[in-house]
CSV table of C-alpha atoms in Angstrom, one decimal:
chain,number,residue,atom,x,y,z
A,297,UNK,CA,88.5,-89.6,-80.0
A,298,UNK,CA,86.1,-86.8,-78.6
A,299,UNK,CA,88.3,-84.4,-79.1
A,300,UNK,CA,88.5,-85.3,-83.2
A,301,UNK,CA,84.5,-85.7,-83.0
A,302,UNK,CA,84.2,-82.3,-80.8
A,303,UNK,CA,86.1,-80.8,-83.7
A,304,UNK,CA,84.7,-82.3,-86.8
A,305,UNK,CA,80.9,-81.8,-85.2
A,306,UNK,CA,81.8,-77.7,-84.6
A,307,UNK,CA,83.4,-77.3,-88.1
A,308,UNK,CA,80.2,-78.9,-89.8
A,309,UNK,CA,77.9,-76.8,-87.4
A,310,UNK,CA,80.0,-73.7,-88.0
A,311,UNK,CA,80.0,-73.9,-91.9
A,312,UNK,CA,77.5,-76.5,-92.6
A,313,UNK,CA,77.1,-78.0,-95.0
A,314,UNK,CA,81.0,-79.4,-95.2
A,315,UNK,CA,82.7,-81.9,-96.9
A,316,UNK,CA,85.3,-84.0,-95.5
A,317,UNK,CA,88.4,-82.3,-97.2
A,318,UNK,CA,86.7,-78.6,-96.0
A,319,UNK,CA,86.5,-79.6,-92.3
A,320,UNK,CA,90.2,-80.8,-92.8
A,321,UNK,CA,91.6,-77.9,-94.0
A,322,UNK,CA,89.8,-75.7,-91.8
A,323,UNK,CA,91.1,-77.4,-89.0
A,324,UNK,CA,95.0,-77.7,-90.4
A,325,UNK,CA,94.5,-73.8,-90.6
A,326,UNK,CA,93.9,-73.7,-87.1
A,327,UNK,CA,97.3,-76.2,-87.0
A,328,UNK,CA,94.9,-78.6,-84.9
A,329,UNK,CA,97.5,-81.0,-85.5
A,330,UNK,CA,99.7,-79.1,-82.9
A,331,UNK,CA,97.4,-79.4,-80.2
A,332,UNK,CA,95.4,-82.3,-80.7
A,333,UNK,CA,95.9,-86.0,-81.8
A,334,UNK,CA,93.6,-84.6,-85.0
A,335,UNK,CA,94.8,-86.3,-88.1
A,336,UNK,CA,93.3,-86.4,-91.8
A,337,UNK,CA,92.4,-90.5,-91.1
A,338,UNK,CA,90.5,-89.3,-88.4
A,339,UNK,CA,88.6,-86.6,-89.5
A,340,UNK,CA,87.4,-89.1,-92.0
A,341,UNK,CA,86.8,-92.0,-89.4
A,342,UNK,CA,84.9,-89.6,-87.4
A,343,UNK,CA,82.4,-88.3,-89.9
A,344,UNK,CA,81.7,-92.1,-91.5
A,345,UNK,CA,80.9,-93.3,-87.7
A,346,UNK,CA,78.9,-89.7,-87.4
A,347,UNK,CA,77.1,-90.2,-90.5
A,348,UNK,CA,76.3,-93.8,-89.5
A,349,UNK,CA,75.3,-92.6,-86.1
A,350,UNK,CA,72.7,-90.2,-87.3
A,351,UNK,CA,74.5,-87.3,-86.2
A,352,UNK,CA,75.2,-86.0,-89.1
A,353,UNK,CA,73.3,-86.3,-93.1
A,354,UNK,CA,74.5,-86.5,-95.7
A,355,UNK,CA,72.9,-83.4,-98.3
A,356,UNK,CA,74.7,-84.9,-101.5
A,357,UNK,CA,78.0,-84.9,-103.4
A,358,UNK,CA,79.7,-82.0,-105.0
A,359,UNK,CA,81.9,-82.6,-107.8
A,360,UNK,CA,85.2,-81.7,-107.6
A,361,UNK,CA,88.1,-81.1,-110.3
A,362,UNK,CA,90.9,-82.7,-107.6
A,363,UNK,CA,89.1,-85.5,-107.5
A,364,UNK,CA,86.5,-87.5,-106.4
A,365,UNK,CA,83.4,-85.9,-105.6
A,366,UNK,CA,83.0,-84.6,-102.1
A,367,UNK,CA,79.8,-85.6,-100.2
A,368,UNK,CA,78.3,-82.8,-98.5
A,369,UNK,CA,77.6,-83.0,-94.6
A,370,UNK,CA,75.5,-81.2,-92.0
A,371,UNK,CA,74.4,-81.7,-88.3
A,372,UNK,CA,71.0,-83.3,-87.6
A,373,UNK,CA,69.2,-82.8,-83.9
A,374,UNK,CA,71.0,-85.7,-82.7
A,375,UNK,CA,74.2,-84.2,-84.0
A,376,UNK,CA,73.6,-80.9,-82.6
A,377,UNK,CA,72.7,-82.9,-78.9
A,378,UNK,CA,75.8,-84.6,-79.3
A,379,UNK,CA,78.0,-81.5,-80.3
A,380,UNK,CA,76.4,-80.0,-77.1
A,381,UNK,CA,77.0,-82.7,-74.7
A,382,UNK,CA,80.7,-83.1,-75.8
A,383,UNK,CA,81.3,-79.0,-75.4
A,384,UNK,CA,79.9,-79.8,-72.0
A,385,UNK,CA,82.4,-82.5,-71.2
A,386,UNK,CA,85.3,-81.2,-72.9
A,387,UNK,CA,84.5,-77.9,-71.1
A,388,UNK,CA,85.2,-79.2,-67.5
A,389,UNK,CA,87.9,-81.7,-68.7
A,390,UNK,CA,91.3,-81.6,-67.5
A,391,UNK,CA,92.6,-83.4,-70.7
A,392,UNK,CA,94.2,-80.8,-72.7
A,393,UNK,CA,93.0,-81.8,-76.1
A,394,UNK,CA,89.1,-82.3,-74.9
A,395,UNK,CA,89.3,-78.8,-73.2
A,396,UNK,CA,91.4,-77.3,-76.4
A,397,UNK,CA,88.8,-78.8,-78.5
A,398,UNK,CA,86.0,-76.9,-76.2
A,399,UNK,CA,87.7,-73.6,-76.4
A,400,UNK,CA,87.6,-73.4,-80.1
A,401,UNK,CA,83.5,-73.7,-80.3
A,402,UNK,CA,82.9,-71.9,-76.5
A,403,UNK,CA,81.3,-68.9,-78.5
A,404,UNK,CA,79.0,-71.3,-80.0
A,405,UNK,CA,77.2,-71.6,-76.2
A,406,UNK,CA,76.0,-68.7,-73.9
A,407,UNK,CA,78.6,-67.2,-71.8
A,408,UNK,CA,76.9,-68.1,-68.5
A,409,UNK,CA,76.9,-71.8,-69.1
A,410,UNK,CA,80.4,-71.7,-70.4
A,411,UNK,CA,81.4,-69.6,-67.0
A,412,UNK,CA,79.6,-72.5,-65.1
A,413,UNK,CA,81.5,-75.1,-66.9
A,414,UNK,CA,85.0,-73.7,-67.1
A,415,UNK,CA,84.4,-72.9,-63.0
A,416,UNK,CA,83.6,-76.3,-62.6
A,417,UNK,CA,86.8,-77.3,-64.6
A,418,UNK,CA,89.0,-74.9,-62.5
A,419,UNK,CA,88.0,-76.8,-59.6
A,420,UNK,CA,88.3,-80.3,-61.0
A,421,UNK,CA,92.2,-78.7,-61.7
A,422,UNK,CA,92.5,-77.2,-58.5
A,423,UNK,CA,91.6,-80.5,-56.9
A,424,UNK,CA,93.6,-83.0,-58.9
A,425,UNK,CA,96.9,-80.3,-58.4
A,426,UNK,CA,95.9,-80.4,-54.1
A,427,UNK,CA,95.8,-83.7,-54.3
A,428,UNK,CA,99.3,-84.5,-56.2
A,429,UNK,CA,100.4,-81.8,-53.6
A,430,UNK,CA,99.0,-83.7,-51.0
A,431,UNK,CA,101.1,-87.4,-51.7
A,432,UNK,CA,104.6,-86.0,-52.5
A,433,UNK,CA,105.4,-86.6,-48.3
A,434,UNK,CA,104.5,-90.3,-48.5
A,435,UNK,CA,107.1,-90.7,-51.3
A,436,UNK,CA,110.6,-90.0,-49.6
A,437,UNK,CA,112.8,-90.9,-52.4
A,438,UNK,CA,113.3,-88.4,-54.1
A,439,UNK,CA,116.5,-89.7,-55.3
A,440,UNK,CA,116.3,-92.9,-56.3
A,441,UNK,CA,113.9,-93.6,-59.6
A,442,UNK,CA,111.2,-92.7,-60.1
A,443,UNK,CA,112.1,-89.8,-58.3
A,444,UNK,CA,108.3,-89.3,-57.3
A,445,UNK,CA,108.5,-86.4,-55.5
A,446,UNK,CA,110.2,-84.7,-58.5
A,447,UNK,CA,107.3,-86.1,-60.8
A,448,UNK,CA,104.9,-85.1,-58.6
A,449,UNK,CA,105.7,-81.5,-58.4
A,450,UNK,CA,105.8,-81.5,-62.3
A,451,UNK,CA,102.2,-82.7,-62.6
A,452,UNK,CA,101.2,-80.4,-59.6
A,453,UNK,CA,102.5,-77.8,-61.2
A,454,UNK,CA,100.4,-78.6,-64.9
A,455,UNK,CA,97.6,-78.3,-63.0
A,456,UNK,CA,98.7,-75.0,-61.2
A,457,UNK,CA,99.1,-73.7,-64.3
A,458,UNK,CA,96.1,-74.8,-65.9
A,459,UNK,CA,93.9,-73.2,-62.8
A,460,UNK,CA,95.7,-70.2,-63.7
A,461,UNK,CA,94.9,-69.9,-67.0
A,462,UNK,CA,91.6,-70.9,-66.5
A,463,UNK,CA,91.1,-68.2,-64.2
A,464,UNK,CA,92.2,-65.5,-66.4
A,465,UNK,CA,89.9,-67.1,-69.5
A,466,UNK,CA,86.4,-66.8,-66.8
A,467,UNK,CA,87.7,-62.9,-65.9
A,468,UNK,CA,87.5,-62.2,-69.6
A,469,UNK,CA,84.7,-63.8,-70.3
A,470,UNK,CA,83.1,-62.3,-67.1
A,471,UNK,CA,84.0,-59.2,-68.3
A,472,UNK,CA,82.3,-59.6,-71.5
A,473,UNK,CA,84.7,-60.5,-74.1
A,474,UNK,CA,84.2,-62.6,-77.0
A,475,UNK,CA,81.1,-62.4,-78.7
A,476,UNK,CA,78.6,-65.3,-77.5
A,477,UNK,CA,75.0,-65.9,-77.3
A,478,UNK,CA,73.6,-64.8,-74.0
């Protein structure tokens, strides 16, 4: 679920204000779907429990010839604290649709604290994959089910990857691409 409020909260921010059915179909052009658990029920959860939160207000409703009228959303202070401190979480998350989630708004944040955060997410990888590494030996069997040494070399080798590819994101950003507040 912070992944679908992560989302909802940058879209708003990004193009506020927003109705519901514009935040959807900005993030089904981004085919969300494919990478996170993002469905139109929960874009719709998440800005009713938003709204309710204070995290967002509501400016109005705009009518609409597709039918009903659309209320009209932006961030409010708390909304914008909140987007923040979920871009901060997702951005050192190992969980794919958090960190997905935090790559699609990272321009919204200055590139040094988004190099801090995506080193300290590089290590959280690093350390999860060494320490998968580190308990294939007290799991001899690799042929009898669950075959943990096999499964264990698959996860280590997620997280390999994922320290990989975080390391070439931080040498371009280092080196000064994408355009982002300083």
């Amino acid at each position: 679920m912070a992944a679908v409020r992560l989302l909802v909260l940058g879209v708003i921010r990004t193009r506020q204000p927003a109705h519901g059915y514009a935040v959807r179909r900005e993030l089904l052009s981004w085919r969300a779907e494919t990478w996170t658990n993002v469905k139109p029920g929960s874009i719709y959860h998440a800005l009713k429990q938003l709204a309710q939160e204070g995290k967002l207000r509501a400016l109005g409703t705009e009518s609409s010839d597709q039918g009903p009228g659309r209320t009209l959303f932006e961030l409010t202070e708390a909304g914008e604290a909140e987007f923040r401190r979920l871009m901060d979480a997702a951005l050192v998350s190992i969980d794919m649709e958090e960190l997905g989630a935090a790559i699609a708004f990272m321009d919204a944040l200055p590139r040094a604290h988004v190099i801090a955060k995506l080193g300290e997410q590089r290590r959280n990888a690093a350390a999860v994959r060494d320490d998968l590494i580190a308990m294939i030996p007290t799991f001899p069997g690799r042929y009898e089910a669950p075959h943990m040494p096999d499964l264990l070399e698959l996860w280590s080798g997620v997280f390999d990857n994922l320290t990989r590819w975080t390391d070439g994101l931080l040498e371009r950003l280092e080196s000064g691409e994408y355009h982002m507040p300083e």
